């Protein structure tokens, strides 16, 4: 995706998230501050590098990304994209299924790496 292009969920309103939730229980908006920016960044990288067949804007932060189609190959691309997006490096101990199982799990790992160099 070109840098000047907005991801498909960038202009989604709270109503759009609520409508998605009413349709299938997905798409709860993230709550508050820097967390929002982190989640938006994760969604952007996930959409570009994760190889999912679903719109990342429809995923709740605790939805199982593997159930949504994330593969081991997609996970590698996702990790590399996250490292570039957030200027972090995932240590070997975080290279496991649990780290990338949901947007919330990725957020926690990234936050830990940014805040203290460790998650």
XYZ file of N, CA and C in Angstrom:
357
model
N 0.848 -1.172 0.000
C 0.000 0.000 0.000
C 0.891 1.232 0.000
N 0.665 2.189 -0.888
C 1.465 3.405 -0.907
C 1.326 4.140 0.413
N 2.385 4.835 0.819
C 2.361 5.519 2.103
C 1.297 6.592 2.191
N 0.946 7.224 1.063
C -0.035 8.282 1.111
C -1.476 7.763 1.071
N -1.653 6.485 0.863
C -2.998 5.907 0.842
C -3.427 5.560 2.257
N -4.672 5.813 2.572
C -5.204 5.487 3.883
C -5.643 4.044 3.906
N -5.380 3.343 5.020
C -5.898 1.981 5.120
C -7.417 2.025 5.130
N -8.076 0.938 4.757
C -9.528 0.945 4.597
C -10.289 1.265 5.866
N -9.707 1.115 7.022
C -10.406 1.335 8.274
C -10.106 2.696 8.870
N -9.212 3.487 8.241
C -8.762 4.742 8.830
C -9.906 5.720 9.055
N -10.907 5.717 8.214
C -12.002 6.663 8.344
C -13.238 6.036 8.964
N -13.099 4.841 9.518
C -14.245 4.173 10.133
C -14.680 4.943 11.363
N -15.952 5.137 11.500
C -16.492 5.823 12.670
C -16.867 4.787 13.720
N -17.142 5.274 14.906
C -17.599 4.390 15.977
C -18.856 3.650 15.531
N -19.742 4.332 14.772
C -20.963 3.684 14.299
C -20.625 2.517 13.383
N -19.597 2.685 12.543
C -19.181 1.608 11.658
C -18.706 0.402 12.446
N -17.971 0.679 13.529
C -17.518 -0.420 14.371
C -18.707 -1.073 15.056
N -19.654 -0.273 15.527
C -20.822 -0.839 16.193
C -21.661 -1.646 15.223
N -21.791 -1.170 13.982
C -22.555 -1.918 12.985
C -21.895 -3.254 12.708
N -20.568 -3.256 12.614
C -19.859 -4.509 12.396
C -20.072 -5.438 13.586
N -20.065 -4.860 14.789
C -20.288 -5.670 15.975
C -21.676 -6.271 15.991
N -22.667 -5.483 15.581
C -24.038 -5.987 15.557
C -24.186 -7.088 14.519
N -23.395 -7.003 13.456
C -23.507 -7.990 12.394
C -22.852 -9.311 12.756
N -21.823 -9.271 13.600
C -21.157 -10.529 13.872
C -20.299 -10.534 15.113
N -20.408 -9.519 15.939
C -19.654 -9.498 17.174
C -18.216 -9.042 17.006
N -17.833 -8.603 15.828
C -16.463 -8.173 15.591
C -16.380 -6.666 15.551
N -15.149 -6.156 15.585
C -14.913 -4.769 15.285
C -15.079 -3.805 16.433
N -14.878 -4.232 17.667
C -14.930 -3.279 18.761
C -13.769 -2.314 18.605
N -14.017 -0.997 18.766
C -12.932 -0.038 18.610
C -11.980 -0.106 19.790
N -10.696 0.166 19.554
C -9.758 0.226 20.662
C -10.089 1.430 21.537
N -9.673 1.391 22.786
C -10.025 2.471 23.697
C -8.798 3.246 24.137
N -8.710 4.488 23.698
C -7.852 5.467 24.304
C -6.406 5.637 23.933
N -6.032 6.870 23.568
C -4.683 7.382 23.513
C -3.689 6.677 22.623
N -2.467 6.519 23.164
C -1.372 5.915 22.404
C -1.709 4.484 22.007
N -2.545 3.840 22.806
C -2.986 2.490 22.479
C -3.675 2.480 21.120
N -4.494 3.510 20.858
C -5.165 3.624 19.557
C -4.141 3.671 18.429
N -3.110 4.484 18.586
C -2.088 4.617 17.554
C -1.360 3.295 17.332
N -1.077 2.596 18.395
C -0.404 1.307 18.285
C -1.293 0.317 17.541
N -2.547 0.266 17.898
C -3.471 -0.675 17.264
C -3.684 -0.321 15.795
N -3.794 0.965 15.492
C -3.935 1.385 14.091
C -2.692 0.953 13.311
N -1.508 1.136 13.884
C -0.276 0.706 13.227
C -0.231 -0.797 13.017
N -0.659 -1.544 14.020
C -0.690 -3.007 13.917
C -1.672 -3.432 12.834
N -2.858 -2.841 12.818
C -3.852 -3.176 11.787
C -3.305 -2.886 10.394
N -2.602 -1.770 10.243
C -2.037 -1.397 8.954
C -1.015 -2.431 8.486
N -0.107 -2.815 9.373
C 0.903 -3.815 9.026
C 0.242 -5.161 8.774
N -0.725 -5.513 9.584
C -1.436 -6.779 9.419
C -2.121 -6.835 8.058
N -2.741 -5.729 7.655
C -3.414 -5.680 6.354
C -2.407 -5.799 5.214
N -1.251 -5.179 5.370
C -0.258 -5.159 4.302
C 0.586 -6.427 4.249
N 0.916 -6.983 5.404
C 1.902 -8.069 5.448
C 1.377 -9.402 5.957
N 0.180 -9.407 6.565
C -0.308 -10.616 7.217
C -0.927 -11.648 6.304
N -1.335 -11.231 5.111
C -1.926 -12.166 4.170
C -3.287 -12.699 4.577
N -4.029 -11.937 5.379
C -5.352 -12.380 5.810
C -6.378 -12.184 4.694
N -7.367 -13.036 4.689
C -8.436 -12.941 3.695
C -9.571 -12.054 4.186
N -9.456 -11.532 5.395
C -10.498 -10.676 5.963
C -9.965 -9.259 6.108
N -10.872 -8.298 6.156
C -10.528 -6.899 6.385
C -10.103 -6.760 7.845
N -8.877 -6.293 8.078
C -8.384 -6.193 9.447
C -9.192 -5.204 10.283
N -9.892 -4.295 9.629
C -10.739 -3.354 10.352
C -11.950 -4.001 10.989
N -12.290 -5.203 10.569
C -13.452 -5.899 11.137
C -13.067 -6.792 12.313
N -11.784 -6.943 12.558
C -11.330 -7.822 13.639
C -11.339 -7.097 14.974
N -11.879 -7.739 15.994
C -11.752 -7.241 17.359
C -10.314 -7.483 17.798
N -9.858 -6.714 18.762
C -8.445 -6.846 19.147
C -8.126 -8.197 19.775
N -9.132 -8.910 20.245
C -8.874 -10.221 20.845
C -9.267 -11.389 19.937
N -9.637 -11.113 18.688
C -9.943 -12.193 17.739
C -8.687 -12.997 17.419
N -8.857 -14.285 17.213
C -7.762 -15.193 16.884
C -7.317 -14.952 15.437
N -6.106 -14.445 15.269
C -5.600 -14.140 13.929
C -5.337 -15.400 13.121
N -5.008 -16.487 13.782
C -4.791 -17.746 13.061
C -6.115 -18.264 12.506
N -7.190 -18.113 13.274
C -8.515 -18.502 12.785
C -8.954 -17.593 11.636
N -8.420 -16.360 11.613
C -8.748 -15.411 10.544
C -7.874 -15.617 9.311
N -6.974 -16.599 9.364
C -6.184 -16.932 8.183
C -4.696 -16.657 8.257
N -4.194 -16.201 9.403
C -2.758 -15.962 9.522
C -2.011 -17.288 9.457
N -1.031 -17.359 8.574
C -0.215 -18.564 8.413
C 1.179 -18.299 8.971
N 2.014 -19.329 9.016
C 3.384 -19.134 9.489
C 4.137 -18.179 8.563
N 3.880 -18.287 7.260
C 4.508 -17.376 6.303
C 4.021 -15.941 6.535
N 2.732 -15.770 6.720
C 2.175 -14.454 7.003
C 2.687 -13.883 8.301
N 2.912 -14.759 9.274
C 3.414 -14.338 10.581
C 4.831 -13.766 10.462
N 5.657 -14.365 9.627
C 7.017 -13.853 9.410
C 6.944 -12.467 8.774
N 6.110 -12.320 7.743
C 5.941 -11.011 7.111
C 5.403 -9.979 8.089
N 4.458 -10.392 8.929
C 3.887 -9.521 9.943
C 4.958 -9.062 10.923
N 5.765 -9.990 11.402
C 6.820 -9.649 12.350
C 7.792 -8.639 11.740
N 8.219 -8.881 10.509
C 9.152 -7.965 9.852
C 8.523 -6.583 9.652
N 7.255 -6.560 9.268
C 6.553 -5.288 9.102
C 6.403 -4.533 10.414
N 6.111 -5.259 11.494
C 5.986 -4.639 12.816
C 7.324 -4.073 13.276
N 8.397 -4.817 13.023
C 9.726 -4.326 13.407
C 10.036 -3.012 12.700
N 9.683 -2.924 11.435
C 9.926 -1.688 10.681
C 8.995 -0.570 11.145
N 7.712 -0.877 11.314
C 6.721 0.121 11.701
C 7.040 0.760 13.050
N 7.446 -0.056 14.019
C 7.622 0.422 15.391
C 9.089 0.554 15.804
N 10.008 0.288 14.885
C 11.442 0.384 15.158
C 11.827 -0.446 16.390
N 11.410 -1.700 16.366
C 11.716 -2.648 17.433
C 12.298 -3.907 16.797
N 12.824 -4.783 17.625
C 13.270 -6.095 17.166
C 12.721 -7.136 18.131
N 12.005 -8.108 17.586
C 11.439 -9.160 18.417
C 12.545 -10.127 18.821
N 12.775 -10.281 20.138
C 13.773 -11.257 20.577
C 13.258 -12.682 20.347
N 14.170 -13.608 20.318
C 13.817 -14.995 20.024
C 12.725 -15.535 20.944
N 12.732 -15.129 22.192
C 11.743 -15.651 23.144
C 10.317 -15.220 22.815
N 10.155 -14.175 21.991
C 8.813 -13.732 21.587
C 8.381 -14.314 20.248
N 9.237 -15.082 19.627
C 8.910 -15.656 18.326
C 8.135 -16.954 18.522
N 6.887 -16.784 18.933
C 6.019 -17.940 19.164
C 4.586 -17.584 18.787
N 3.781 -18.586 18.697
C 2.390 -18.443 18.263
C 1.606 -17.482 19.159
N 1.845 -17.548 20.444
C 1.094 -16.732 21.400
C 1.307 -15.229 21.178
N 2.520 -14.826 20.800
C 2.832 -13.407 20.589
C 1.984 -12.803 19.476
N 1.660 -13.604 18.460
C 0.973 -13.100 17.274
C -0.460 -13.611 17.147
N -1.034 -14.123 18.242
C -2.351 -14.737 18.165
C -3.497 -13.738 18.041
N -3.281 -12.490 18.432
C -4.333 -11.483 18.350
C -3.691 -10.102 18.266
N -4.495 -9.133 17.895
C -4.007 -7.754 17.860
C -3.625 -7.319 19.266
N -4.392 -7.729 20.270
C -4.089 -7.372 21.656
C -2.737 -7.964 22.093
N -2.480 -9.221 21.725
C -1.206 -9.854 22.090
C -0.037 -9.142 21.406
N -0.226 -8.779 20.149
C 0.823 -8.046 19.425
C 1.036 -6.681 20.072
N -0.063 -5.996 20.397
C 0.033 -4.688 21.060
C 0.836 -4.791 22.351
N 0.550 -5.806 23.157
C 1.265 -5.972 24.422
C 2.755 -6.211 24.194
N 3.080 -7.026 23.199
C 4.487 -7.298 22.893
C 5.188 -6.045 22.399
N 4.556 -5.338 21.470
C 5.150 -4.115 20.921
C 5.309 -3.069 22.016
N 4.276 -2.903 22.826
C 4.341 -1.931 23.923
C 5.500 -2.260 24.861
N 5.661 -3.535 25.197
C 6.760 -3.937 26.061
C 8.113 -3.661 25.442
N 8.241 -3.897 24.145
C 9.499 -3.640 23.455
C 9.804 -2.148 23.378
N 8.787 -1.325 23.161
C 8.980 0.118 23.082
C 9.277 0.695 24.463
N 8.514 0.288 25.462
C 8.646 0.862 26.799
C 9.912 0.452 27.521
N 10.264 -0.812 27.396
C 11.413 -1.254 28.180
C 12.412 -2.085 27.414
N 12.213 -2.182 26.121
C 13.122 -3.001 25.340
C 12.825 -4.485 25.444
N 11.921 -4.849 26.324
C 11.538 -6.250 26.523
C 10.021 -6.300 26.681
N 9.436 -7.388 26.223
C 7.982 -7.541 26.415
C 7.716 -8.520 27.518
